[in-house]
Amino acid sequence: MTITAAADGSALGNPGPAGWAWYVNDDCWRAGGWPHGTNNMGELMAVLDLFRATAHLPGEDLHILCDSQYVINSVTKWMPGWKRKGWRKSDGKPVMNVELLKEIDQALAGRKYKFEWVRGHAGHDLNEAADDRARAAATAYQQGVAVRQGPGFGAAPGEAAASAAQAASQAAPQAAPSGRQEPFGEPTLFDEPDLFSELDEDPTPAPGTDASPEAIVEALERELLRPETRSDIGRTGVLLHPDFTEIGSSGRIWTRDAVMMSLEENPDGPAEVEILGADRLGDQIVLLTYRTTARSGTALRSSLWVHDGAQWRLRFHQGTPEA
């Protein structure tokens, strides 16, 4: 049998009063939080507490519904490499939220589980229920009132826990190897940026006080293509517009959050850049087109930069392999 539960986090201000929750049904859920935390911390804590709450049912498969690509990738893809490097990323910087990740790593040992990405705020019943409870916990910390913690899953095996497990169960798919993630297929889209809390939103410096918008945008694009910039999640967060999207050369649609995490893990940029054009489409919009040359071949690229009133930010990018 399989226990299916949604796990979610919330932070008011991000960082700010934060909450987390997992939800199976109205009789089986739990929530908590902190006076100050981030959305990512809440997402991770919800998953950790779910593993802990079901530790007395090691024979049950755990099916975790999660709207955070950051959490899914951290637990199922990146954590083994981080552990080998002493919990450091490919650029040598410490992994964020490392203590929570270490505890999750211990909690999932010997467990059979898999993650499924679900779109947040899209009417998914379990996800909405977990989100409501996580946000309520964050609000309680903001207002200084008691948090509704929920009934939980039962501290030890017994009739209550067995009843909750039965209510949560469904026909089990083929089990994953013990302690390993069973792949669902990589999602290509997800809703909410998870990493805003990690960013330093400093104004973008212009190449010169009298530089034209076209020159500023070209300089920023070249900066974004440098490996040292791509591996710096704080800087990429400044350069990418909150609503940034990209259509990659494979046809995949990338969100801002997915691009930032991908660049941080794989920061290598193109070897050569040839600017083809820089066209001002309005007072606050510049379209930049260029060709990149790398070992994998050449690609034609277009970037749409917009000025948000304080700085230039990349709003859209598309790359197409050159024939």
PDB file of C-alpha atoms in Angstrom:
ATOM      1  CA  MET A   1       0.000   0.000   0.000  1.00  0.00           C
ATOM      2  CA  THR A   2       1.060   3.597  -0.564  1.00  0.00           C
ATOM      3  CA  ILE A   3       0.679   6.635   1.669  1.00  0.00           C
ATOM      4  CA  THR A   4       0.033   9.705  -0.478  1.00  0.00           C
ATOM      5  CA  ALA A   5       0.633  13.089   1.135  1.00  0.00           C
ATOM      6  CA  ALA A   6       1.210  16.667  -0.003  1.00  0.00           C
ATOM      7  CA  ALA A   7       4.002  18.723   1.578  1.00  0.00           C
ATOM      8  CA  ASP A   8       4.240  22.500   1.350  1.00  0.00           C
ATOM      9  CA  GLY A   9       5.866  25.558   2.890  1.00  0.00           C
ATOM     10  CA  SER A  10       5.053  29.243   3.242  1.00  0.00           C
ATOM     11  CA  ALA A  11       6.930  32.389   4.256  1.00  0.00           C
ATOM     12  CA  LEU A  12       5.350  35.818   4.697  1.00  0.00           C
ATOM     13  CA  GLY A  13       7.903  38.205   3.240  1.00  0.00           C
ATOM     14  CA  ASN A  14      10.294  35.349   2.381  1.00  0.00           C
ATOM     15  CA  PRO A  15      12.197  35.558   4.626  1.00  0.00           C
ATOM     16  CA  GLY A  16       9.703  36.241   7.372  1.00  0.00           C
ATOM     17  CA  PRO A  17       7.276  34.308   9.571  1.00  0.00           C
ATOM     18  CA  ALA A  18       7.330  30.836   8.032  1.00  0.00           C
ATOM     19  CA  GLY A  19       5.191  27.719   8.153  1.00  0.00           C
ATOM     20  CA  TRP A  20       5.199  24.163   6.868  1.00  0.00           C
ATOM     21  CA  ALA A  21       2.605  21.417   6.580  1.00  0.00           C
ATOM     22  CA  TRP A  22       1.966  17.965   5.198  1.00  0.00           C
ATOM     23  CA  TYR A  23      -1.514  16.660   4.546  1.00  0.00           C
ATOM     24  CA  VAL A  24      -3.037  13.227   3.927  1.00  0.00           C
ATOM     25  CA  ASN A  25      -6.652  13.947   4.889  1.00  0.00           C
ATOM     26  CA  ASP A  26      -8.558  15.990   7.458  1.00  0.00           C
ATOM     27  CA  ASP A  27      -7.765  13.424  10.151  1.00  0.00           C
ATOM     28  CA  CYS A  28      -4.097  13.046   9.250  1.00  0.00           C
ATOM     29  CA  TRP A  29      -1.957  16.173   8.868  1.00  0.00           C
ATOM     30  CA  ARG A  30       0.566  18.265  10.732  1.00  0.00           C
ATOM     31  CA  ALA A  31       1.867  21.839  10.618  1.00  0.00           C
ATOM     32  CA  GLY A  32       4.486  23.987  12.301  1.00  0.00           C
ATOM     33  CA  GLY A  33       6.859  26.834  11.615  1.00  0.00           C
ATOM     34  CA  TRP A  34       9.228  29.500  12.913  1.00  0.00           C
ATOM     35  CA  PRO A  35       9.104  33.229  13.672  1.00  0.00           C
ATOM     36  CA  HIS A  36      11.616  33.797  10.861  1.00  0.00           C
ATOM     37  CA  GLY A  37      12.420  31.558   7.921  1.00  0.00           C
ATOM     38  CA  THR A  38      12.183  31.088   4.160  1.00  0.00           C
ATOM     39  CA  ASN A  39       9.800  29.294   1.858  1.00  0.00           C
ATOM     40  CA  ASN A  40      12.506  26.752   1.043  1.00  0.00           C
ATOM     41  CA  MET A  41      12.989  25.973   4.720  1.00  0.00           C
ATOM     42  CA  GLY A  42       9.259  25.372   5.070  1.00  0.00           C
ATOM     43  CA  GLU A  43       9.138  23.088   2.035  1.00  0.00           C
ATOM     44  CA  LEU A  44      12.073  21.024   3.316  1.00  0.00           C
ATOM     45  CA  MET A  45      10.736  20.821   6.873  1.00  0.00           C
ATOM     46  CA  ALA A  46       7.362  19.578   5.632  1.00  0.00           C
ATOM     47  CA  VAL A  47       9.091  16.714   3.820  1.00  0.00           C
ATOM     48  CA  LEU A  48      11.339  15.953   6.806  1.00  0.00           C
ATOM     49  CA  ASP A  49       8.446  15.836   9.265  1.00  0.00           C
ATOM     50  CA  LEU A  50       6.450  13.609   6.918  1.00  0.00           C
ATOM     51  CA  PHE A  51       9.294  11.078   6.854  1.00  0.00           C
ATOM     52  CA  ARG A  52       9.582  11.250  10.631  1.00  0.00           C
ATOM     53  CA  ALA A  53       5.834  10.956  11.175  1.00  0.00           C
ATOM     54  CA  THR A  54       5.672   7.780   9.086  1.00  0.00           C
ATOM     55  CA  ALA A  55       8.888   6.215  10.397  1.00  0.00           C
ATOM     56  CA  HIS A  56       6.837   3.666  12.377  1.00  0.00           C
ATOM     57  CA  LEU A  57       5.379   2.414   9.066  1.00  0.00           C
ATOM     58  CA  PRO A  58       8.585   1.500   7.189  1.00  0.00           C
ATOM     59  CA  GLY A  59       6.787  -1.049   5.042  1.00  0.00           C
ATOM     60  CA  GLU A  60       4.530   1.589   3.491  1.00  0.00           C
ATOM     61  CA  ASP A  61       5.590   3.298   0.268  1.00  0.00           C
ATOM     62  CA  LEU A  62       5.530   7.087   0.576  1.00  0.00           C
ATOM     63  CA  HIS A  63       4.200   9.122  -2.362  1.00  0.00           C
ATOM     64  CA  ILE A  64       5.015  12.811  -1.784  1.00  0.00           C
ATOM     65  CA  LEU A  65       3.200  15.500  -3.768  1.00  0.00           C
ATOM     66  CA  CYS A  66       5.321  18.647  -3.897  1.00  0.00           C
ATOM     67  CA  ASP A  67       5.119  21.911  -5.847  1.00  0.00           C
ATOM     68  CA  SER A  68       8.762  22.818  -5.174  1.00  0.00           C
ATOM     69  CA  GLN A  69      11.265  21.834  -7.849  1.00  0.00           C
ATOM     70  CA  TYR A  70      13.992  22.985  -5.474  1.00  0.00           C
ATOM     71  CA  VAL A  71      13.008  20.341  -2.919  1.00  0.00           C
ATOM     72  CA  ILE A  72      12.526  17.551  -5.461  1.00  0.00           C
ATOM     73  CA  ASN A  73      15.860  18.204  -7.171  1.00  0.00           C
ATOM     74  CA  SER A  74      17.711  18.690  -3.883  1.00  0.00           C
ATOM     75  CA  VAL A  75      16.524  15.378  -2.440  1.00  0.00           C
ATOM     76  CA  THR A  76      16.498  13.203  -5.559  1.00  0.00           C
ATOM     77  CA  LYS A  77      19.284  14.614  -7.754  1.00  0.00           C
ATOM     78  CA  TRP A  78      21.762  16.912  -6.061  1.00  0.00           C
ATOM     79  CA  MET A  79      22.118  15.574  -2.525  1.00  0.00           C
ATOM     80  CA  PRO A  80      24.414  12.618  -3.370  1.00  0.00           C
ATOM     81  CA  GLY A  81      26.870  14.947  -5.119  1.00  0.00           C
ATOM     82  CA  TRP A  82      26.703  17.499  -2.320  1.00  0.00           C
ATOM     83  CA  LYS A  83      27.498  14.776   0.218  1.00  0.00           C
ATOM     84  CA  ARG A  84      30.530  13.609  -1.768  1.00  0.00           C
ATOM     85  CA  LYS A  85      31.819  17.193  -1.804  1.00  0.00           C
ATOM     86  CA  GLY A  86      31.335  17.694   1.934  1.00  0.00           C
ATOM     87  CA  TRP A  87      27.951  19.387   1.476  1.00  0.00           C
ATOM     88  CA  ARG A  88      29.329  21.945  -0.928  1.00  0.00           C
ATOM     89  CA  LYS A  89      28.124  22.913  -4.390  1.00  0.00           C
ATOM     90  CA  SER A  90      30.092  22.630  -7.606  1.00  0.00           C
ATOM     91  CA  ASP A  91      31.498  26.145  -7.093  1.00  0.00           C
ATOM     92  CA  GLY A  92      32.754  25.227  -3.611  1.00  0.00           C
ATOM     93  CA  LYS A  93      30.163  27.311  -1.765  1.00  0.00           C
ATOM     94  CA  PRO A  94      28.256  25.726   1.145  1.00  0.00           C
ATOM     95  CA  VAL A  95      24.869  24.203   0.375  1.00  0.00           C
ATOM     96  CA  MET A  96      21.986  26.293   1.694  1.00  0.00           C
ATOM     97  CA  ASN A  97      19.642  24.785   4.298  1.00  0.00           C
ATOM     98  CA  VAL A  98      22.261  22.112   4.873  1.00  0.00           C
ATOM     99  CA  GLU A  99      21.087  21.057   8.341  1.00  0.00           C
ATOM    100  CA  LEU A 100      17.572  20.310   7.099  1.00  0.00           C
ATOM    101  CA  LEU A 101      18.986  18.440   4.112  1.00  0.00           C
ATOM    102  CA  LYS A 102      21.260  16.345   6.332  1.00  0.00           C
ATOM    103  CA  GLU A 103      18.289  15.369   8.490  1.00  0.00           C
ATOM    104  CA  ILE A 104      16.240  14.462   5.420  1.00  0.00           C
ATOM    105  CA  ASP A 105      19.142  12.355   4.170  1.00  0.00           C
ATOM    106  CA  GLN A 106      19.093  10.394   7.428  1.00  0.00           C
ATOM    107  CA  ALA A 107      15.300  10.127   7.541  1.00  0.00           C
ATOM    108  CA  LEU A 108      14.911   8.606   4.077  1.00  0.00           C
ATOM    109  CA  ALA A 109      17.468   5.837   4.648  1.00  0.00           C
ATOM    110  CA  GLY A 110      15.782   2.487   4.106  1.00  0.00           C
ATOM    111  CA  ARG A 111      12.496   4.068   3.030  1.00  0.00           C
ATOM    112  CA  LYS A 112      10.594   3.446  -0.197  1.00  0.00           C
ATOM    113  CA  TYR A 113       9.389   6.746  -1.593  1.00  0.00           C
ATOM    114  CA  LYS A 114       8.889   8.839  -4.673  1.00  0.00           C
ATOM    115  CA  PHE A 115       8.157  12.482  -5.364  1.00  0.00           C
ATOM    116  CA  GLU A 116       5.600  13.841  -7.795  1.00  0.00           C
ATOM    117  CA  TRP A 117       5.630  17.462  -8.859  1.00  0.00           C
ATOM    118  CA  VAL A 118       2.248  19.205  -8.804  1.00  0.00           C
ATOM    119  CA  ARG A 119       1.464  22.735  -9.907  1.00  0.00           C
ATOM    120  CA  GLY A 120       0.931  25.018  -6.930  1.00  0.00           C
ATOM    121  CA  HIS A 121      -2.289  27.007  -6.529  1.00  0.00           C
ATOM    122  CA  ALA A 122      -3.937  25.072  -9.334  1.00  0.00           C
ATOM    123  CA  GLY A 123      -6.805  23.430  -7.458  1.00  0.00           C
ATOM    124  CA  HIS A 124      -5.053  20.182  -6.477  1.00  0.00           C
ATOM    125  CA  ASP A 125      -6.957  19.170  -3.335  1.00  0.00           C
ATOM    126  CA  LEU A 126      -4.076  17.758  -1.279  1.00  0.00           C
ATOM    127  CA  ASN A 127      -1.657  20.503  -2.306  1.00  0.00           C
ATOM    128  CA  GLU A 128      -4.199  23.216  -1.525  1.00  0.00           C
ATOM    129  CA  ALA A 129      -4.879  21.686   1.895  1.00  0.00           C
ATOM    130  CA  ALA A 130      -1.165  21.563   2.743  1.00  0.00           C
ATOM    131  CA  ASP A 131      -0.664  25.105   1.448  1.00  0.00           C
ATOM    132  CA  ASP A 132      -3.575  26.425   3.537  1.00  0.00           C
ATOM    133  CA  ARG A 133      -2.138  24.881   6.701  1.00  0.00           C
ATOM    134  CA  ALA A 134       1.419  26.044   6.019  1.00  0.00           C
ATOM    135  CA  ARG A 135       0.222  29.585   5.377  1.00  0.00           C
ATOM    136  CA  ALA A 136      -1.951  29.472   8.515  1.00  0.00           C
ATOM    137  CA  ALA A 137       1.094  28.445  10.564  1.00  0.00           C
ATOM    138  CA  ALA A 138       3.143  31.325   9.134  1.00  0.00           C
ATOM    139  CA  THR A 139       0.283  33.729   9.872  1.00  0.00           C
ATOM    140  CA  ALA A 140       0.051  32.444  13.446  1.00  0.00           C
ATOM    141  CA  TYR A 141       3.733  33.215  14.004  1.00  0.00           C
ATOM    142  CA  GLN A 142       3.237  36.636  12.437  1.00  0.00           C
ATOM    143  CA  GLN A 143       0.340  37.381  14.796  1.00  0.00           C
ATOM    144  CA  GLY A 144       1.937  35.777  17.856  1.00  0.00           C
ATOM    145  CA  VAL A 145      -0.822  33.221  18.391  1.00  0.00           C
ATOM    146  CA  ALA A 146      -0.754  29.444  18.812  1.00  0.00           C
ATOM    147  CA  VAL A 147      -0.250  27.308  15.718  1.00  0.00           C
ATOM    148  CA  ARG A 148      -2.794  24.603  14.907  1.00  0.00           C
ATOM    149  CA  GLN A 149      -0.437  21.651  14.730  1.00  0.00           C
ATOM    150  CA  GLY A 150      -2.926  19.017  13.573  1.00  0.00           C
ATOM    151  CA  PRO A 151      -3.501  15.413  14.670  1.00  0.00           C
ATOM    152  CA  GLY A 152      -0.324  14.050  13.076  1.00  0.00           C
ATOM    153  CA  PHE A 153       0.133  10.448  12.013  1.00  0.00           C
ATOM    154  CA  GLY A 154       0.374   8.777  15.414  1.00  0.00           C
ATOM    155  CA  ALA A 155       3.576   8.491  17.415  1.00  0.00           C
ATOM    156  CA  ALA A 156       3.670   4.705  17.306  1.00  0.00           C
ATOM    157  CA  PRO A 157       2.023   1.819  15.501  1.00  0.00           C
ATOM    158  CA  GLY A 158      -1.580   1.314  16.525  1.00  0.00           C
ATOM    159  CA  GLU A 159      -5.142   1.461  15.386  1.00  0.00           C
ATOM    160  CA  ALA A 160      -5.166   5.228  14.823  1.00  0.00           C
ATOM    161  CA  ALA A 161      -2.038   5.135  12.697  1.00  0.00           C
ATOM    162  CA  ALA A 162      -3.225   2.093  10.800  1.00  0.00           C
ATOM    163  CA  SER A 163      -6.564   3.768  10.146  1.00  0.00           C
ATOM    164  CA  ALA A 164      -4.854   6.891   8.844  1.00  0.00           C
ATOM    165  CA  ALA A 165      -2.552   4.820   6.679  1.00  0.00           C
ATOM    166  CA  GLN A 166      -5.513   2.930   5.255  1.00  0.00           C
ATOM    167  CA  ALA A 167      -7.332   6.174   4.485  1.00  0.00           C
ATOM    168  CA  ALA A 168      -4.218   7.517   2.786  1.00  0.00           C
ATOM    169  CA  SER A 169      -3.492   4.401   0.773  1.00  0.00           C
ATOM    170  CA  GLN A 170      -4.051   3.703  -2.874  1.00  0.00           C
ATOM    171  CA  ALA A 171      -2.981   0.979  -5.262  1.00  0.00           C
ATOM    172  CA  ALA A 172       0.794   0.998  -5.108  1.00  0.00           C
ATOM    173  CA  PRO A 173       2.844   1.411  -8.292  1.00  0.00           C
ATOM    174  CA  GLN A 174       5.970  -0.651  -8.769  1.00  0.00           C
ATOM    175  CA  ALA A 175       8.070  -0.068  -5.672  1.00  0.00           C
ATOM    176  CA  ALA A 176      11.295   1.873  -5.846  1.00  0.00           C
ATOM    177  CA  PRO A 177      14.485   0.342  -4.448  1.00  0.00           C
ATOM    178  CA  SER A 178      14.830   0.892  -0.719  1.00  0.00           C
ATOM    179  CA  GLY A 179      15.944   4.418   0.087  1.00  0.00           C
ATOM    180  CA  ARG A 180      15.903   5.432  -3.571  1.00  0.00           C
ATOM    181  CA  GLN A 181      13.726   7.754  -5.614  1.00  0.00           C
ATOM    182  CA  GLU A 182      11.543   6.160  -8.261  1.00  0.00           C
ATOM    183  CA  PRO A 183      11.614   8.481 -11.277  1.00  0.00           C
ATOM    184  CA  PHE A 184       8.387  10.088 -12.388  1.00  0.00           C
ATOM    185  CA  GLY A 185       9.838  11.851 -15.395  1.00  0.00           C
ATOM    186  CA  GLU A 186      11.303  15.309 -15.037  1.00  0.00           C
ATOM    187  CA  PRO A 187       8.742  18.133 -14.973  1.00  0.00           C
ATOM    188  CA  THR A 188       9.387  20.997 -17.347  1.00  0.00           C
ATOM    189  CA  LEU A 189       7.274  23.689 -15.720  1.00  0.00           C
ATOM    190  CA  PHE A 190       6.496  24.757 -12.202  1.00  0.00           C
ATOM    191  CA  ASP A 191       4.701  27.725 -10.766  1.00  0.00           C
ATOM    192  CA  GLU A 192       6.363  29.541  -7.955  1.00  0.00           C
ATOM    193  CA  PRO A 193       9.927  30.790  -7.606  1.00  0.00           C
ATOM    194  CA  ASP A 194      11.434  29.089  -4.551  1.00  0.00           C
ATOM    195  CA  LEU A 195      14.653  31.038  -4.326  1.00  0.00           C
ATOM    196  CA  PHE A 196      13.662  34.683  -3.880  1.00  0.00           C
ATOM    197  CA  SER A 197      14.667  34.498  -0.227  1.00  0.00           C
ATOM    198  CA  GLU A 198      18.264  33.764  -1.209  1.00  0.00           C
ATOM    199  CA  LEU A 199      18.682  36.838  -3.419  1.00  0.00           C
ATOM    200  CA  ASP A 200      20.286  40.207  -2.860  1.00  0.00           C
ATOM    201  CA  GLU A 201      18.194  42.589  -4.934  1.00  0.00           C
ATOM    202  CA  ASP A 202      20.889  45.230  -5.437  1.00  0.00           C
ATOM    203  CA  PRO A 203      20.581  47.784  -8.242  1.00  0.00           C
ATOM    204  CA  THR A 204      22.365  46.731 -11.414  1.00  0.00           C
ATOM    205  CA  PRO A 205      25.379  48.968 -12.104  1.00  0.00           C
ATOM    206  CA  ALA A 206      25.451  50.511 -15.567  1.00  0.00           C
ATOM    207  CA  PRO A 207      28.603  50.352 -17.723  1.00  0.00           C
ATOM    208  CA  GLY A 208      28.723  54.153 -17.613  1.00  0.00           C
ATOM    209  CA  THR A 209      26.529  57.042 -16.605  1.00  0.00           C
ATOM    210  CA  ASP A 210      26.101  58.150 -20.213  1.00  0.00           C
ATOM    211  CA  ALA A 211      25.810  54.661 -21.729  1.00  0.00           C
ATOM    212  CA  SER A 212      22.878  53.965 -24.024  1.00  0.00           C
ATOM    213  CA  PRO A 213      20.256  51.359 -23.077  1.00  0.00           C
ATOM    214  CA  GLU A 214      21.594  49.158 -25.878  1.00  0.00           C
ATOM    215  CA  ALA A 215      25.130  49.303 -24.466  1.00  0.00           C
ATOM    216  CA  ILE A 216      23.918  48.602 -20.932  1.00  0.00           C
ATOM    217  CA  VAL A 217      21.892  45.596 -22.059  1.00  0.00           C
ATOM    218  CA  GLU A 218      24.780  44.174 -24.096  1.00  0.00           C
ATOM    219  CA  ALA A 219      27.103  44.481 -21.093  1.00  0.00           C
ATOM    220  CA  LEU A 220      24.572  42.777 -18.817  1.00  0.00           C
ATOM    221  CA  GLU A 221      23.989  39.959 -21.314  1.00  0.00           C
ATOM    222  CA  ARG A 222      27.724  39.320 -21.556  1.00  0.00           C
ATOM    223  CA  GLU A 223      27.944  39.339 -17.763  1.00  0.00           C
ATOM    224  CA  LEU A 224      25.146  36.775 -17.553  1.00  0.00           C
ATOM    225  CA  LEU A 225      27.051  34.491 -19.941  1.00  0.00           C
ATOM    226  CA  ARG A 226      30.164  34.392 -17.727  1.00  0.00           C
ATOM    227  CA  PRO A 227      30.556  31.231 -15.598  1.00  0.00           C
ATOM    228  CA  GLU A 228      31.327  33.225 -12.438  1.00  0.00           C
ATOM    229  CA  THR A 229      28.022  35.083 -12.805  1.00  0.00           C
ATOM    230  CA  ARG A 230      25.999  32.006 -13.731  1.00  0.00           C
ATOM    231  CA  SER A 231      27.207  30.170 -10.620  1.00  0.00           C
ATOM    232  CA  ASP A 232      26.214  33.105  -8.371  1.00  0.00           C
ATOM    233  CA  ILE A 233      22.517  32.635  -7.635  1.00  0.00           C
ATOM    234  CA  GLY A 234      22.327  36.050  -5.989  1.00  0.00           C
ATOM    235  CA  ARG A 235      23.571  37.820  -9.102  1.00  0.00           C
ATOM    236  CA  THR A 236      21.454  35.828 -11.558  1.00  0.00           C
ATOM    237  CA  GLY A 237      18.452  36.620  -9.383  1.00  0.00           C
ATOM    238  CA  VAL A 238      19.164  40.320  -9.860  1.00  0.00           C
ATOM    239  CA  LEU A 239      19.619  40.018 -13.628  1.00  0.00           C
ATOM    240  CA  LEU A 240      16.557  37.850 -14.316  1.00  0.00           C
ATOM    241  CA  HIS A 241      13.122  39.462 -14.197  1.00  0.00           C
ATOM    242  CA  PRO A 242      10.690  37.861 -11.668  1.00  0.00           C
ATOM    243  CA  ASP A 243       8.538  36.741 -14.634  1.00  0.00           C
ATOM    244  CA  PHE A 244      11.467  35.510 -16.734  1.00  0.00           C
ATOM    245  CA  THR A 245      10.906  32.565 -19.076  1.00  0.00           C
ATOM    246  CA  GLU A 246      13.144  30.873 -21.620  1.00  0.00           C
ATOM    247  CA  ILE A 247      12.492  28.593 -24.571  1.00  0.00           C
ATOM    248  CA  GLY A 248      15.596  26.439 -24.768  1.00  0.00           C
ATOM    249  CA  SER A 249      17.205  25.030 -27.879  1.00  0.00           C
ATOM    250  CA  SER A 250      15.490  21.685 -27.170  1.00  0.00           C
ATOM    251  CA  GLY A 251      12.067  23.354 -27.122  1.00  0.00           C
ATOM    252  CA  ARG A 252      11.726  23.076 -23.345  1.00  0.00           C
ATOM    253  CA  ILE A 253      10.161  26.016 -21.498  1.00  0.00           C
ATOM    254  CA  TRP A 254      12.199  27.128 -18.478  1.00  0.00           C
ATOM    255  CA  THR A 255      11.035  29.282 -15.579  1.00  0.00           C
ATOM    256  CA  ARG A 256      13.236  31.748 -13.718  1.00  0.00           C
ATOM    257  CA  ASP A 257      13.640  29.369 -10.794  1.00  0.00           C
ATOM    258  CA  ALA A 258      14.609  26.421 -12.995  1.00  0.00           C
ATOM    259  CA  VAL A 259      17.147  28.494 -14.921  1.00  0.00           C
ATOM    260  CA  MET A 260      18.750  29.860 -11.758  1.00  0.00           C
ATOM    261  CA  MET A 261      19.177  26.405 -10.242  1.00  0.00           C
ATOM    262  CA  SER A 262      20.445  24.915 -13.497  1.00  0.00           C
ATOM    263  CA  LEU A 263      23.012  27.685 -13.983  1.00  0.00           C
ATOM    264  CA  GLU A 264      24.205  27.348 -10.396  1.00  0.00           C
ATOM    265  CA  GLU A 265      24.845  23.632 -10.847  1.00  0.00           C
ATOM    266  CA  ASN A 266      26.227  23.893 -14.415  1.00  0.00           C
ATOM    267  CA  PRO A 267      27.682  27.387 -14.822  1.00  0.00           C
ATOM    268  CA  ASP A 268      29.767  26.838 -17.972  1.00  0.00           C
ATOM    269  CA  GLY A 269      28.861  29.459 -20.545  1.00  0.00           C
ATOM    270  CA  PRO A 270      29.372  29.705 -24.331  1.00  0.00           C
ATOM    271  CA  ALA A 271      32.941  30.236 -25.507  1.00  0.00           C
ATOM    272  CA  GLU A 272      32.275  33.040 -28.005  1.00  0.00           C
ATOM    273  CA  VAL A 273      29.580  35.685 -28.435  1.00  0.00           C
ATOM    274  CA  GLU A 274      28.859  37.623 -31.634  1.00  0.00           C
ATOM    275  CA  ILE A 275      26.329  40.439 -31.240  1.00  0.00           C
ATOM    276  CA  LEU A 276      24.004  40.626 -34.249  1.00  0.00           C
ATOM    277  CA  GLY A 277      21.758  43.477 -33.191  1.00  0.00           C
ATOM    278  CA  ALA A 278      20.419  45.597 -30.347  1.00  0.00           C
ATOM    279  CA  ASP A 279      17.054  47.199 -31.079  1.00  0.00           C
ATOM    280  CA  ARG A 280      15.166  49.559 -28.806  1.00  0.00           C
ATOM    281  CA  LEU A 281      11.495  48.541 -28.983  1.00  0.00           C
ATOM    282  CA  GLY A 282      10.418  51.243 -26.548  1.00  0.00           C
ATOM    283  CA  ASP A 283      11.819  53.499 -23.845  1.00  0.00           C
ATOM    284  CA  GLN A 284      12.033  50.572 -21.435  1.00  0.00           C
ATOM    285  CA  ILE A 285      12.519  47.592 -23.802  1.00  0.00           C
ATOM    286  CA  VAL A 286      15.586  46.396 -25.742  1.00  0.00           C
ATOM    287  CA  LEU A 287      15.779  43.305 -27.959  1.00  0.00           C
ATOM    288  CA  LEU A 288      19.273  41.823 -28.194  1.00  0.00           C
ATOM    289  CA  THR A 289      20.150  39.183 -30.811  1.00  0.00           C
ATOM    290  CA  TYR A 290      23.446  37.314 -30.998  1.00  0.00           C
ATOM    291  CA  ARG A 291      25.229  34.106 -31.953  1.00  0.00           C
ATOM    292  CA  THR A 292      27.027  31.840 -29.486  1.00  0.00           C
ATOM    293  CA  THR A 293      29.724  29.332 -30.380  1.00  0.00           C
ATOM    294  CA  ALA A 294      30.589  26.441 -28.083  1.00  0.00           C
ATOM    295  CA  ARG A 295      31.876  22.892 -28.385  1.00  0.00           C
ATOM    296  CA  SER A 296      28.309  21.713 -28.976  1.00  0.00           C
ATOM    297  CA  GLY A 297      27.920  24.019 -31.989  1.00  0.00           C
ATOM    298  CA  THR A 298      26.493  27.444 -32.737  1.00  0.00           C
ATOM    299  CA  ALA A 299      23.131  28.862 -31.725  1.00  0.00           C
ATOM    300  CA  LEU A 300      21.164  31.985 -32.576  1.00  0.00           C
ATOM    301  CA  ARG A 301      19.780  33.714 -29.512  1.00  0.00           C
ATOM    302  CA  SER A 302      17.404  36.547 -28.688  1.00  0.00           C
ATOM    303  CA  SER A 303      16.975  38.268 -25.332  1.00  0.00           C
ATOM    304  CA  LEU A 304      14.278  40.745 -24.360  1.00  0.00           C
ATOM    305  CA  TRP A 305      15.407  43.158 -21.646  1.00  0.00           C
ATOM    306  CA  VAL A 306      13.023  45.475 -19.806  1.00  0.00           C
ATOM    307  CA  HIS A 307      13.664  48.323 -17.378  1.00  0.00           C
ATOM    308  CA  ASP A 308      11.581  47.891 -14.224  1.00  0.00           C
ATOM    309  CA  GLY A 309      11.990  51.488 -13.061  1.00  0.00           C
ATOM    310  CA  ALA A 310      15.217  50.799 -11.189  1.00  0.00           C
ATOM    311  CA  GLN A 311      17.304  48.492 -13.365  1.00  0.00           C
ATOM    312  CA  TRP A 312      17.441  46.449 -16.569  1.00  0.00           C
ATOM    313  CA  ARG A 313      16.348  42.820 -16.259  1.00  0.00           C
ATOM    314  CA  LEU A 314      16.114  39.927 -18.679  1.00  0.00           C
ATOM    315  CA  ARG A 315      12.439  39.135 -19.300  1.00  0.00           C
ATOM    316  CA  PHE A 316      12.623  36.491 -22.061  1.00  0.00           C
ATOM    317  CA  HIS A 317      15.279  34.445 -23.840  1.00  0.00           C
ATOM    318  CA  GLN A 318      15.204  31.955 -26.695  1.00  0.00           C
ATOM    319  CA  GLY A 319      17.986  29.902 -28.238  1.00  0.00           C
ATOM    320  CA  THR A 320      17.832  28.010 -31.539  1.00  0.00           C
ATOM    321  CA  PRO A 321      20.596  25.743 -32.915  1.00  0.00           C
ATOM    322  CA  GLU A 322      21.994  27.196 -36.114  1.00  0.00           C
ATOM    323  CA  ALA A 323      21.615  25.036 -39.200  1.00  0.00           C
TER     324      ALA A 323
END
